[in-house]
PDB file of C-alpha atoms in Angstrom:
ATOM      1  CA  UNK Z 148      39.076 -25.462 -10.529  1.00  0.00           C
ATOM      2  CA  UNK Z 149      36.636 -23.365 -13.487  1.00  0.00           C
ATOM      3  CA  UNK Z 150      35.580 -24.232 -16.571  1.00  0.00           C
ATOM      4  CA  UNK Z 151      37.850 -23.592 -19.650  1.00  0.00           C
ATOM      5  CA  UNK Z 152      37.528 -19.504 -20.886  1.00  0.00           C
ATOM      6  CA  UNK Z 153      35.524 -18.668 -18.958  1.00  0.00           C
ATOM      7  CA  UNK Z 154      36.931 -15.441 -16.812  1.00  0.00           C
ATOM      8  CA  UNK Z 155      38.047 -15.505 -13.409  1.00  0.00           C
ATOM      9  CA  UNK Z 156      35.538 -13.055 -11.635  1.00  0.00           C
ATOM     10  CA  UNK Z 157      32.379 -14.517 -14.448  1.00  0.00           C
ATOM     11  CA  UNK Z 158      33.755 -17.981 -12.853  1.00  0.00           C
ATOM     12  CA  UNK Z 159      33.560 -16.200  -9.509  1.00  0.00           C
ATOM     13  CA  UNK Z 160      29.508 -15.176 -10.118  1.00  0.00           C
ATOM     14  CA  UNK Z 161      28.805 -18.723 -11.091  1.00  0.00           C
ATOM     15  CA  UNK Z 162      30.076 -20.086  -9.089  1.00  0.00           C
ATOM     16  CA  UNK Z 163      28.664 -18.023  -6.407  1.00  0.00           C
ATOM     17  CA  UNK Z 164      25.446 -17.994  -8.349  1.00  0.00           C
ATOM     18  CA  UNK Z 165      25.004 -22.115  -8.595  1.00  0.00           C
ATOM     19  CA  UNK Z 166      25.710 -21.763  -3.837  1.00  0.00           C
ATOM     20  CA  UNK Z 167      23.637 -19.593  -3.939  1.00  0.00           C
ATOM     21  CA  UNK Z 168      19.793 -21.517  -5.593  1.00  0.00           C
ATOM     22  CA  UNK Z 169      20.969 -24.347  -3.449  1.00  0.00           C
ATOM     23  CA  UNK Z 170      20.678 -22.850   0.113  1.00  0.00           C
ATOM     24  CA  UNK Z 171      16.984 -23.497   1.519  1.00  0.00           C
ATOM     25  CA  UNK Z 172      17.916 -21.260   4.834  1.00  0.00           C
ATOM     26  CA  UNK Z 173      17.488 -17.644   5.949  1.00  0.00           C
ATOM     27  CA  UNK Z 174      14.406 -16.951   4.614  1.00  0.00           C
ATOM     28  CA  UNK Z 175      12.057 -14.050   5.814  1.00  0.00           C
ATOM     29  CA  UNK Z 176       8.658 -15.040   6.107  1.00  0.00           C
ATOM     30  CA  UNK Z 177       6.665 -14.160   2.999  1.00  0.00           C
ATOM     31  CA  UNK Z 178       3.262 -13.405   1.818  1.00  0.00           C
ATOM     32  CA  UNK Z 179       0.716 -14.384   3.708  1.00  0.00           C
ATOM     33  CA  UNK Z 180       0.674 -18.108   1.554  1.00  0.00           C
ATOM     34  CA  UNK Z 181       4.014 -18.781   2.664  1.00  0.00           C
ATOM     35  CA  UNK Z 182       6.045 -17.547  -1.600  1.00  0.00           C
ATOM     36  CA  UNK Z 183       8.032 -15.124  -1.784  1.00  0.00           C
ATOM     37  CA  UNK Z 184       6.906 -11.853  -2.968  1.00  0.00           C
ATOM     38  CA  UNK Z 185       7.831 -10.388  -6.175  1.00  0.00           C
ATOM     39  CA  UNK Z 186       8.370  -7.568  -7.036  1.00  0.00           C
ATOM     40  CA  UNK Z 187       8.477  -5.639 -10.577  1.00  0.00           C
ATOM     41  CA  UNK Z 188      11.213  -3.576 -12.029  1.00  0.00           C
ATOM     42  CA  UNK Z 189      11.524  -1.589 -15.222  1.00  0.00           C
ATOM     43  CA  UNK Z 190      14.682  -0.388 -16.418  1.00  0.00           C
ATOM     44  CA  UNK Z 191      16.605   1.093 -18.627  1.00  0.00           C
ATOM     45  CA  UNK Z 192      19.837  -1.828 -19.770  1.00  0.00           C
ATOM     46  CA  UNK Z 193      22.871  -1.112 -17.710  1.00  0.00           C
ATOM     47  CA  UNK Z 194      25.532  -2.966 -17.238  1.00  0.00           C
ATOM     48  CA  UNK Z 195      24.822  -1.827 -13.665  1.00  0.00           C
ATOM     49  CA  UNK Z 196      21.191  -4.190 -13.636  1.00  0.00           C
ATOM     50  CA  UNK Z 197      25.165  -6.489 -11.666  1.00  0.00           C
ATOM     51  CA  UNK Z 198      23.316  -5.065  -8.733  1.00  0.00           C
ATOM     52  CA  UNK Z 199      20.042  -7.007  -8.640  1.00  0.00           C
ATOM     53  CA  UNK Z 200      22.351 -10.339  -9.528  1.00  0.00           C
ATOM     54  CA  UNK Z 201      25.073  -9.812  -7.292  1.00  0.00           C
ATOM     55  CA  UNK Z 202      22.238  -9.212  -4.784  1.00  0.00           C
ATOM     56  CA  UNK Z 203      20.318 -12.577  -5.925  1.00  0.00           C
ATOM     57  CA  UNK Z 204      22.852 -14.316  -5.175  1.00  0.00           C
ATOM     58  CA  UNK Z 205      24.260 -14.158  -2.222  1.00  0.00           C
ATOM     59  CA  UNK Z 206      20.944 -14.300  -0.687  1.00  0.00           C
ATOM     60  CA  UNK Z 207      20.258 -10.479   0.519  1.00  0.00           C
ATOM     61  CA  UNK Z 208      16.807 -10.397  -1.536  1.00  0.00           C
ATOM     62  CA  UNK Z 209      16.281 -14.197  -0.672  1.00  0.00           C
ATOM     63  CA  UNK Z 210      16.958 -13.212   2.838  1.00  0.00           C
ATOM     64  CA  UNK Z 211      13.754 -10.638   2.905  1.00  0.00           C
ATOM     65  CA  UNK Z 212      11.775 -13.122   1.388  1.00  0.00           C
ATOM     66  CA  UNK Z 213      11.142 -11.677  -1.925  1.00  0.00           C
ATOM     67  CA  UNK Z 214      12.169 -11.962  -5.657  1.00  0.00           C
ATOM     68  CA  UNK Z 215      12.829  -9.366  -7.997  1.00  0.00           C
ATOM     69  CA  UNK Z 216      11.218  -9.603 -12.493  1.00  0.00           C
ATOM     70  CA  UNK Z 217      13.246  -7.353 -14.485  1.00  0.00           C
ATOM     71  CA  UNK Z 218      11.465  -5.208 -17.174  1.00  0.00           C
ATOM     72  CA  UNK Z 219      14.279  -3.630 -19.734  1.00  0.00           C
ATOM     73  CA  UNK Z 220      12.314  -0.294 -20.829  1.00  0.00           C
ATOM     74  CA  UNK Z 221      13.515   1.906 -23.723  1.00  0.00           C
ATOM     75  CA  UNK Z 222      13.915   4.864 -21.850  1.00  0.00           C
ATOM     76  CA  UNK Z 223      13.335   7.168 -18.542  1.00  0.00           C
ATOM     77  CA  UNK Z 224      10.140   8.611 -18.798  1.00  0.00           C
ATOM     78  CA  UNK Z 225       8.766   5.418 -19.701  1.00  0.00           C
ATOM     79  CA  UNK Z 226       9.331   4.030 -16.807  1.00  0.00           C
ATOM     80  CA  UNK Z 227       8.366   6.716 -15.196  1.00  0.00           C
ATOM     81  CA  UNK Z 228       4.808   6.328 -16.623  1.00  0.00           C
ATOM     82  CA  UNK Z 229       5.313   2.417 -15.807  1.00  0.00           C
ATOM     83  CA  UNK Z 230       5.443   3.008 -12.295  1.00  0.00           C
ATOM     84  CA  UNK Z 231       2.164   5.432 -12.601  1.00  0.00           C
ATOM     85  CA  UNK Z 232       0.235   3.296 -14.088  1.00  0.00           C
ATOM     86  CA  UNK Z 233       1.512   0.381 -11.204  1.00  0.00           C
ATOM     87  CA  UNK Z 234       2.768  -2.157 -14.222  1.00  0.00           C
ATOM     88  CA  UNK Z 235       6.216  -2.338 -12.501  1.00  0.00           C
ATOM     89  CA  UNK Z 236       6.157  -1.696  -8.837  1.00  0.00           C
ATOM     90  CA  UNK Z 237       9.644   0.591  -9.013  1.00  0.00           C
ATOM     91  CA  UNK Z 238      11.162   1.727 -11.128  1.00  0.00           C
ATOM     92  CA  UNK Z 239      15.220   2.026 -11.853  1.00  0.00           C
ATOM     93  CA  UNK Z 240      16.386   4.989 -14.097  1.00  0.00           C
ATOM     94  CA  UNK Z 241      17.903   8.716 -14.210  1.00  0.00           C
ATOM     95  CA  UNK Z 242      16.775  11.295 -11.360  1.00  0.00           C
ATOM     96  CA  UNK Z 243      15.285  14.230 -14.379  1.00  0.00           C
ATOM     97  CA  UNK Z 244      12.406  12.749 -15.796  1.00  0.00           C
ATOM     98  CA  UNK Z 245      10.918  11.320 -12.330  1.00  0.00           C
ATOM     99  CA  UNK Z 246      11.884  14.469 -10.804  1.00  0.00           C
ATOM    100  CA  UNK Z 247       9.863  16.408 -14.157  1.00  0.00           C
ATOM    101  CA  UNK Z 248       6.995  13.691 -12.672  1.00  0.00           C
ATOM    102  CA  UNK Z 249       6.848  14.944  -9.636  1.00  0.00           C
ATOM    103  CA  UNK Z 250       6.691  18.231 -10.559  1.00  0.00           C
ATOM    104  CA  UNK Z 251       4.232  17.633 -12.825  1.00  0.00           C
ATOM    105  CA  UNK Z 252       1.737  16.665  -9.894  1.00  0.00           C
ATOM    106  CA  UNK Z 253       3.118  13.046  -9.231  1.00  0.00           C
ATOM    107  CA  UNK Z 254       3.372  14.130  -5.562  1.00  0.00           C
ATOM    108  CA  UNK Z 255       3.296  10.138  -4.449  1.00  0.00           C
ATOM    109  CA  UNK Z 256       6.686   9.401  -5.659  1.00  0.00           C
ATOM    110  CA  UNK Z 257       9.634   8.642  -3.432  1.00  0.00           C
ATOM    111  CA  UNK Z 258      13.225   7.838  -3.877  1.00  0.00           C
ATOM    112  CA  UNK Z 259      13.657   3.763  -2.341  1.00  0.00           C
ATOM    113  CA  UNK Z 260      17.310   4.123  -2.794  1.00  0.00           C
ATOM    114  CA  UNK Z 261      20.172   5.749  -4.640  1.00  0.00           C
ATOM    115  CA  UNK Z 262      22.277   3.765  -6.445  1.00  0.00           C
ATOM    116  CA  UNK Z 263      25.060   4.926  -8.284  1.00  0.00           C
ATOM    117  CA  UNK Z 264      26.930   8.304  -8.334  1.00  0.00           C
ATOM    118  CA  UNK Z 265      27.805  10.955 -11.309  1.00  0.00           C
ATOM    119  CA  UNK Z 266      31.281  10.153 -11.615  1.00  0.00           C
ATOM    120  CA  UNK Z 267      35.071  11.735 -13.352  1.00  0.00           C
ATOM    121  CA  UNK Z 268      35.082  13.180 -16.610  1.00  0.00           C
ATOM    122  CA  UNK Z 269      34.259  10.415 -19.471  1.00  0.00           C
ATOM    123  CA  UNK Z 270      32.826   7.746 -17.506  1.00  0.00           C
ATOM    124  CA  UNK Z 271      29.164   9.092 -17.839  1.00  0.00           C
ATOM    125  CA  UNK Z 272      27.989  10.017 -21.509  1.00  0.00           C
ATOM    126  CA  UNK Z 273      29.889  10.125 -24.767  1.00  0.00           C
ATOM    127  CA  UNK Z 274      28.623  12.691 -27.091  1.00  0.00           C
ATOM    128  CA  UNK Z 275      28.851  10.975 -31.286  1.00  0.00           C
ATOM    129  CA  UNK Z 276      29.667  12.818 -34.695  1.00  0.00           C
ATOM    130  CA  UNK Z 277      31.035  11.399 -37.315  1.00  0.00           C
ATOM    131  CA  UNK Z 278      34.984  12.232 -37.466  1.00  0.00           C
ATOM    132  CA  UNK Z 279      34.269  13.729 -40.837  1.00  0.00           C
ATOM    133  CA  UNK Z 280      31.906  16.532 -38.531  1.00  0.00           C
ATOM    134  CA  UNK Z 281      32.491  20.082 -38.760  1.00  0.00           C
ATOM    135  CA  UNK Z 282      31.293  19.216 -34.722  1.00  0.00           C
ATOM    136  CA  UNK Z 283      34.744  19.905 -32.978  1.00  0.00           C
ATOM    137  CA  UNK Z 284      33.153  20.919 -29.092  1.00  0.00           C
ATOM    138  CA  UNK Z 285      29.727  21.140 -27.539  1.00  0.00           C
ATOM    139  CA  UNK Z 286      28.995  24.955 -28.825  1.00  0.00           C
ATOM    140  CA  UNK Z 287      29.307  22.927 -32.565  1.00  0.00           C
ATOM    141  CA  UNK Z 288      25.537  21.288 -31.395  1.00  0.00           C
ATOM    142  CA  UNK Z 289      24.192  24.753 -31.741  1.00  0.00           C
ATOM    143  CA  UNK Z 290      21.538  24.645 -34.910  1.00  0.00           C
ATOM    144  CA  UNK Z 291      22.620  20.620 -35.300  1.00  0.00           C
ATOM    145  CA  UNK Z 292      19.578  17.601 -35.241  1.00  0.00           C
ATOM    146  CA  UNK Z 293      21.064  16.094 -32.189  1.00  0.00           C
ATOM    147  CA  UNK Z 294      20.051  11.923 -30.784  1.00  0.00           C
ATOM    148  CA  UNK Z 295      19.059  11.874 -27.417  1.00  0.00           C
ATOM    149  CA  UNK Z 296      17.535   9.326 -24.875  1.00  0.00           C
ATOM    150  CA  UNK Z 297      14.389  11.501 -24.923  1.00  0.00           C
ATOM    151  CA  UNK Z 298      13.503  14.862 -25.228  1.00  0.00           C
ATOM    152  CA  UNK Z 299      13.425  15.002 -21.529  1.00  0.00           C
ATOM    153  CA  UNK Z 300      16.417  13.796 -20.022  1.00  0.00           C
ATOM    154  CA  UNK Z 301      19.343  14.193 -17.971  1.00  0.00           C
ATOM    155  CA  UNK Z 302      21.309  13.552 -20.479  1.00  0.00           C
ATOM    156  CA  UNK Z 303      19.513  16.548 -23.253  1.00  0.00           C
ATOM    157  CA  UNK Z 304      19.283  18.643 -20.285  1.00  0.00           C
ATOM    158  CA  UNK Z 305      23.043  18.551 -19.272  1.00  0.00           C
ATOM    159  CA  UNK Z 306      23.604  18.506 -23.557  1.00  0.00           C
ATOM    160  CA  UNK Z 307      21.902  22.346 -23.476  1.00  0.00           C
ATOM    161  CA  UNK Z 308      23.708  23.500 -20.380  1.00  0.00           C
ATOM    162  CA  UNK Z 309      27.135  22.919 -21.609  1.00  0.00           C
ATOM    163  CA  UNK Z 310      26.516  24.156 -24.952  1.00  0.00           C
ATOM    164  CA  UNK Z 311      25.342  27.369 -23.262  1.00  0.00           C
ATOM    165  CA  UNK Z 312      28.074  27.301 -21.000  1.00  0.00           C
ATOM    166  CA  UNK Z 313      30.776  27.208 -24.711  1.00  0.00           C
ATOM    167  CA  UNK Z 314      29.098  29.707 -25.976  1.00  0.00           C
ATOM    168  CA  UNK Z 315      26.660  28.219 -28.085  1.00  0.00           C
ATOM    169  CA  UNK Z 316      22.636  29.009 -27.988  1.00  0.00           C
ATOM    170  CA  UNK Z 317      21.278  25.418 -27.077  1.00  0.00           C
ATOM    171  CA  UNK Z 318      18.269  27.154 -27.930  1.00  0.00           C
ATOM    172  CA  UNK Z 319      18.726  26.424 -31.796  1.00  0.00           C
ATOM    173  CA  UNK Z 320      19.247  22.361 -30.909  1.00  0.00           C
ATOM    174  CA  UNK Z 321      16.909  19.850 -32.688  1.00  0.00           C
ATOM    175  CA  UNK Z 322      16.464  17.832 -30.377  1.00  0.00           C
ATOM    176  CA  UNK Z 323      15.317  13.648 -31.841  1.00  0.00           C
ATOM    177  CA  UNK Z 324      14.575  11.096 -29.697  1.00  0.00           C
ATOM    178  CA  UNK Z 325      15.728   7.244 -29.935  1.00  0.00           C
ATOM    179  CA  UNK Z 326      16.472   4.324 -27.946  1.00  0.00           C
ATOM    180  CA  UNK Z 327      20.085   3.937 -26.401  1.00  0.00           C
ATOM    181  CA  UNK Z 328      20.754   0.738 -29.332  1.00  0.00           C
ATOM    182  CA  UNK Z 329      19.847   3.007 -32.023  1.00  0.00           C
ATOM    183  CA  UNK Z 330      21.728   6.006 -31.667  1.00  0.00           C
ATOM    184  CA  UNK Z 331      25.804   5.059 -33.375  1.00  0.00           C
ATOM    185  CA  UNK Z 332      23.861   3.805 -35.909  1.00  0.00           C
ATOM    186  CA  UNK Z 333      21.804   7.282 -36.410  1.00  0.00           C
ATOM    187  CA  UNK Z 334      24.622   9.602 -36.324  1.00  0.00           C
ATOM    188  CA  UNK Z 335      27.236   6.252 -38.735  1.00  0.00           C
ATOM    189  CA  UNK Z 336      24.295   6.743 -41.068  1.00  0.00           C
ATOM    190  CA  UNK Z 337      24.124  10.473 -40.746  1.00  0.00           C
ATOM    191  CA  UNK Z 338      20.464  10.399 -39.286  1.00  0.00           C
ATOM    192  CA  UNK Z 339      21.177  12.931 -37.197  1.00  0.00           C
ATOM    193  CA  UNK Z 340      24.377  15.379 -36.829  1.00  0.00           C
ATOM    194  CA  UNK Z 341      25.734  13.944 -33.716  1.00  0.00           C
ATOM    195  CA  UNK Z 342      24.325  11.817 -30.990  1.00  0.00           C
ATOM    196  CA  UNK Z 343      24.065  11.654 -26.631  1.00  0.00           C
ATOM    197  CA  UNK Z 344      24.797   8.077 -25.210  1.00  0.00           C
ATOM    198  CA  UNK Z 345      26.554   5.966 -21.752  1.00  0.00           C
ATOM    199  CA  UNK Z 346      27.809   3.168 -21.344  1.00  0.00           C
ATOM    200  CA  UNK Z 347      27.292   0.249 -22.450  1.00  0.00           C
ATOM    201  CA  UNK Z 348      26.886   1.648 -25.966  1.00  0.00           C
ATOM    202  CA  UNK Z 349      29.068   4.337 -25.698  1.00  0.00           C
ATOM    203  CA  UNK Z 350      31.396   1.225 -26.228  1.00  0.00           C
ATOM    204  CA  UNK Z 351      29.823  -0.621 -27.929  1.00  0.00           C
ATOM    205  CA  UNK Z 352      29.468   2.460 -30.812  1.00  0.00           C
ATOM    206  CA  UNK Z 353      33.413   3.058 -30.922  1.00  0.00           C
ATOM    207  CA  UNK Z 354      33.588  -1.176 -31.681  1.00  0.00           C
ATOM    208  CA  UNK Z 355      31.392  -0.818 -34.401  1.00  0.00           C
ATOM    209  CA  UNK Z 356      31.140   2.249 -36.519  1.00  0.00           C
ATOM    210  CA  UNK Z 357      34.967   3.286 -36.170  1.00  0.00           C
ATOM    211  CA  UNK Z 358      33.735   6.566 -37.982  1.00  0.00           C
ATOM    212  CA  UNK Z 359      32.043   7.547 -35.441  1.00  0.00           C
ATOM    213  CA  UNK Z 360      34.208  10.071 -32.733  1.00  0.00           C
ATOM    214  CA  UNK Z 361      33.099  11.212 -28.899  1.00  0.00           C
ATOM    215  CA  UNK Z 362      33.663  14.902 -28.124  1.00  0.00           C
ATOM    216  CA  UNK Z 363      33.444  13.990 -24.403  1.00  0.00           C
ATOM    217  CA  UNK Z 364      30.839  13.723 -21.089  1.00  0.00           C
ATOM    218  CA  UNK Z 365      28.736  16.501 -20.773  1.00  0.00           C
ATOM    219  CA  UNK Z 366      27.472  14.709 -17.591  1.00  0.00           C
ATOM    220  CA  UNK Z 367      31.240  16.018 -15.757  1.00  0.00           C
ATOM    221  CA  UNK Z 368      31.262  20.033 -17.407  1.00  0.00           C
ATOM    222  CA  UNK Z 369      27.942  20.939 -15.979  1.00  0.00           C
ATOM    223  CA  UNK Z 370      27.642  18.578 -12.733  1.00  0.00           C
ATOM    224  CA  UNK Z 371      29.902  17.810  -9.969  1.00  0.00           C
ATOM    225  CA  UNK Z 372      31.471  15.166  -9.648  1.00  0.00           C
ATOM    226  CA  UNK Z 373      29.230  12.880  -6.860  1.00  0.00           C
ATOM    227  CA  UNK Z 374      26.344  14.046  -8.180  1.00  0.00           C
ATOM    228  CA  UNK Z 375      23.294  11.108  -8.015  1.00  0.00           C
ATOM    229  CA  UNK Z 376      22.747  10.044 -11.137  1.00  0.00           C
ATOM    230  CA  UNK Z 377      20.072   7.136 -11.285  1.00  0.00           C
ATOM    231  CA  UNK Z 378      17.706   5.801  -8.228  1.00  0.00           C
ATOM    232  CA  UNK Z 379      14.605   3.080  -7.586  1.00  0.00           C
ATOM    233  CA  UNK Z 380      11.971   4.632  -7.291  1.00  0.00           C
ATOM    234  CA  UNK Z 381       7.430   3.736  -6.706  1.00  0.00           C
ATOM    235  CA  UNK Z 382       5.376   5.312  -5.045  1.00  0.00           C
ATOM    236  CA  UNK Z 383       4.191   5.998  -1.721  1.00  0.00           C
ATOM    237  CA  UNK Z 384       0.940   4.802   0.328  1.00  0.00           C
ATOM    238  CA  UNK Z 385       0.839   1.249  -1.114  1.00  0.00           C
ATOM    239  CA  UNK Z 386      -0.913  -1.663   1.835  1.00  0.00           C
ATOM    240  CA  UNK Z 387      -0.573  -5.539   1.946  1.00  0.00           C
ATOM    241  CA  UNK Z 388       1.868  -6.952   0.179  1.00  0.00           C
ATOM    242  CA  UNK Z 389       3.108  -4.326  -1.942  1.00  0.00           C
ATOM    243  CA  UNK Z 390       4.212  -2.625  -0.074  1.00  0.00           C
ATOM    244  CA  UNK Z 391       5.874  -5.083   2.377  1.00  0.00           C
ATOM    245  CA  UNK Z 392       7.311  -6.403  -0.806  1.00  0.00           C
ATOM    246  CA  UNK Z 393       8.839  -3.044  -1.680  1.00  0.00           C
ATOM    247  CA  UNK Z 394      10.117  -2.451   1.926  1.00  0.00           C
ATOM    248  CA  UNK Z 395      11.401  -5.562   2.451  1.00  0.00           C
ATOM    249  CA  UNK Z 396      12.964  -5.212  -1.906  1.00  0.00           C
ATOM    250  CA  UNK Z 397      14.107  -1.965   0.348  1.00  0.00           C
ATOM    251  CA  UNK Z 398      16.548  -3.751   2.204  1.00  0.00           C
ATOM    252  CA  UNK Z 399      17.622  -5.735  -0.014  1.00  0.00           C
ATOM    253  CA  UNK Z 400      18.987  -3.271  -2.901  1.00  0.00           C
ATOM    254  CA  UNK Z 401      21.034  -1.597   0.374  1.00  0.00           C
ATOM    255  CA  UNK Z 402      22.716  -3.974   1.344  1.00  0.00           C
ATOM    256  CA  UNK Z 403      23.295  -6.011  -2.668  1.00  0.00           C
ATOM    257  CA  UNK Z 404      24.248  -1.271  -4.003  1.00  0.00           C
ATOM    258  CA  UNK Z 405      27.010  -1.511   0.082  1.00  0.00           C
ATOM    259  CA  UNK Z 406      28.392  -4.294  -1.947  1.00  0.00           C
ATOM    260  CA  UNK Z 407      28.684  -3.868  -4.524  1.00  0.00           C
ATOM    261  CA  UNK Z 408      30.680  -0.384  -4.079  1.00  0.00           C
ATOM    262  CA  UNK Z 409      33.489  -3.104  -2.966  1.00  0.00           C
ATOM    263  CA  UNK Z 410      32.615  -5.546  -5.905  1.00  0.00           C
ATOM    264  CA  UNK Z 411      32.997  -4.038  -8.708  1.00  0.00           C
ATOM    265  CA  UNK Z 412      34.762  -6.739 -10.728  1.00  0.00           C
ATOM    266  CA  UNK Z 413      31.711  -8.893  -9.680  1.00  0.00           C
ATOM    267  CA  UNK Z 414      29.278  -6.034 -11.109  1.00  0.00           C
ATOM    268  CA  UNK Z 415      30.544  -5.709 -14.500  1.00  0.00           C
ATOM    269  CA  UNK Z 416      30.759  -9.892 -14.280  1.00  0.00           C
ATOM    270  CA  UNK Z 417      26.883 -10.868 -13.721  1.00  0.00           C
ATOM    271  CA  UNK Z 418      25.807  -7.756 -15.338  1.00  0.00           C
ATOM    272  CA  UNK Z 419      27.203  -8.366 -18.891  1.00  0.00           C
ATOM    273  CA  UNK Z 420      24.582 -11.288 -20.623  1.00  0.00           C
ATOM    274  CA  UNK Z 421      22.316  -8.312 -19.283  1.00  0.00           C
ATOM    275  CA  UNK Z 422      24.245  -5.398 -20.753  1.00  0.00           C
ATOM    276  CA  UNK Z 423      24.146  -7.575 -24.297  1.00  0.00           C
ATOM    277  CA  UNK Z 424      28.360  -7.398 -23.057  1.00  0.00           C
ATOM    278  CA  UNK Z 425      31.029 -10.246 -22.937  1.00  0.00           C
ATOM    279  CA  UNK Z 426      33.098 -10.525 -20.487  1.00  0.00           C
ATOM    280  CA  UNK Z 427      36.451  -9.034 -21.821  1.00  0.00           C
ATOM    281  CA  UNK Z 428      34.323  -5.104 -22.936  1.00  0.00           C
ATOM    282  CA  UNK Z 429      32.238  -5.424 -19.324  1.00  0.00           C
ATOM    283  CA  UNK Z 430      35.734  -5.944 -17.597  1.00  0.00           C
ATOM    284  CA  UNK Z 431      36.814  -2.364 -19.700  1.00  0.00           C
ATOM    285  CA  UNK Z 432      33.680  -0.257 -18.450  1.00  0.00           C
ATOM    286  CA  UNK Z 433      34.453   2.023 -15.881  1.00  0.00           C
ATOM    287  CA  UNK Z 434      33.738   1.499 -12.377  1.00  0.00           C
ATOM    288  CA  UNK Z 435      31.417   3.587 -10.922  1.00  0.00           C
ATOM    289  CA  UNK Z 436      31.017   4.538  -7.205  1.00  0.00           C
ATOM    290  CA  UNK Z 437      27.470   3.281  -5.738  1.00  0.00           C
ATOM    291  CA  UNK Z 438      25.768   4.748  -3.368  1.00  0.00           C
ATOM    292  CA  UNK Z 439      22.670   3.998  -1.661  1.00  0.00           C
ATOM    293  CA  UNK Z 440      22.000   7.244   0.266  1.00  0.00           C
ATOM    294  CA  UNK Z 441      20.460  10.711  -0.833  1.00  0.00           C
ATOM    295  CA  UNK Z 442      20.013  13.962   0.103  1.00  0.00           C
ATOM    296  CA  UNK Z 443      18.013  16.814  -0.771  1.00  0.00           C
ATOM    297  CA  UNK Z 444      21.168  19.186  -1.145  1.00  0.00           C
ATOM    298  CA  UNK Z 445      23.256  15.912  -3.116  1.00  0.00           C
ATOM    299  CA  UNK Z 446      20.131  16.603  -5.784  1.00  0.00           C
ATOM    300  CA  UNK Z 447      20.127  20.544  -5.373  1.00  0.00           C
ATOM    301  CA  UNK Z 448      21.672  21.397  -9.053  1.00  0.00           C
ATOM    302  CA  UNK Z 449      20.118  19.184 -11.201  1.00  0.00           C
ATOM    303  CA  UNK Z 450      16.554  20.636  -9.742  1.00  0.00           C
ATOM    304  CA  UNK Z 451      18.567  24.514 -10.517  1.00  0.00           C
ATOM    305  CA  UNK Z 452      19.283  23.249 -14.021  1.00  0.00           C
ATOM    306  CA  UNK Z 453      16.276  21.913 -15.344  1.00  0.00           C
ATOM    307  CA  UNK Z 454      15.200  25.347 -13.836  1.00  0.00           C
ATOM    308  CA  UNK Z 455      16.632  27.502 -15.755  1.00  0.00           C
ATOM    309  CA  UNK Z 456      15.810  25.735 -18.761  1.00  0.00           C
ATOM    310  CA  UNK Z 457      12.603  26.060 -17.762  1.00  0.00           C
ATOM    311  CA  UNK Z 458      11.883  22.041 -17.739  1.00  0.00           C
ATOM    312  CA  UNK Z 459      10.933  23.084 -13.882  1.00  0.00           C
ATOM    313  CA  UNK Z 460       7.719  25.584 -13.795  1.00  0.00           C
ATOM    314  CA  UNK Z 461       7.466  23.902 -10.282  1.00  0.00           C
ATOM    315  CA  UNK Z 462       9.294  23.926  -6.801  1.00  0.00           C
ATOM    316  CA  UNK Z 463       9.614  20.307  -5.486  1.00  0.00           C
ATOM    317  CA  UNK Z 464       9.960  19.134  -2.263  1.00  0.00           C
ATOM    318  CA  UNK Z 465      13.009  17.499  -1.720  1.00  0.00           C
ATOM    319  CA  UNK Z 466      12.935  16.685   1.994  1.00  0.00           C
ATOM    320  CA  UNK Z 467       9.775  14.392   0.892  1.00  0.00           C
ATOM    321  CA  UNK Z 468      11.291  12.806  -1.803  1.00  0.00           C
ATOM    322  CA  UNK Z 469      14.027  11.785  -0.115  1.00  0.00           C
ATOM    323  CA  UNK Z 470      11.895  11.063   2.832  1.00  0.00           C
ATOM    324  CA  UNK Z 471      14.855  13.063   4.882  1.00  0.00           C
TER     325      UNK Z 471
END
């Protein structure tokens, strides 16, 4: 019998977490001292954190002798900076900032695992404007101030492409970088003309600011469904416990991703507290296609856009990047 007032999906997660915490069998070898190896993750907060929590609850990490320590980071570029500096063992973010870092000379970065693929129109990103705004299409962003999570992010890139595709001049857009949690408020307060967002911030914005409207999904406008969108990445050439920890993490996260793809409700329930959502809000989030494998050909459309807008000057060895 579940406690009164706790949704069924959330109750299942709680029960699973307790069961796993009480289990002591099946652990893999750990470090030389016998303690589990910790993997430090830098990540932008998202409901997809549920994949990690399910991996812990199902014992995937425990079986590999690793535990995870997540640090919330406000943007993908800052995740990359932390991994390059050794602050985090792996990073969890969109592909664009990682590819930019590779092109800039950080050839030692590699895919540890893909995490998610882009979905159907309306499930990847949002473009927030005030309902009284004169902006009624992507083309209308030309000459306007637009808030984004980073000057060079997937959201910024796909917006440039969507505006150009709609007949507007993307070179005239003034992008202002803000943390995702502040973008909706900036649009509502008329500090910017529009704002780019993703879930869960997208749904929160519509609930909190009734004066805002969502004009569309720039990601789906310019990239095919199924394009790799989020990855876990790290550095090549690790040694000792760090190398062992990331290898074991890689095995565990891929098991967790496979489980998550067929247990969407559990991912949402587990990730809800970490994303600042209640159970009802989490359940309303769109499903995500989770996939651990990735090929160079799947990333190629994103790289082509980055070249089109001058973000990449040098070619990237995508086969080496994905370990193909």
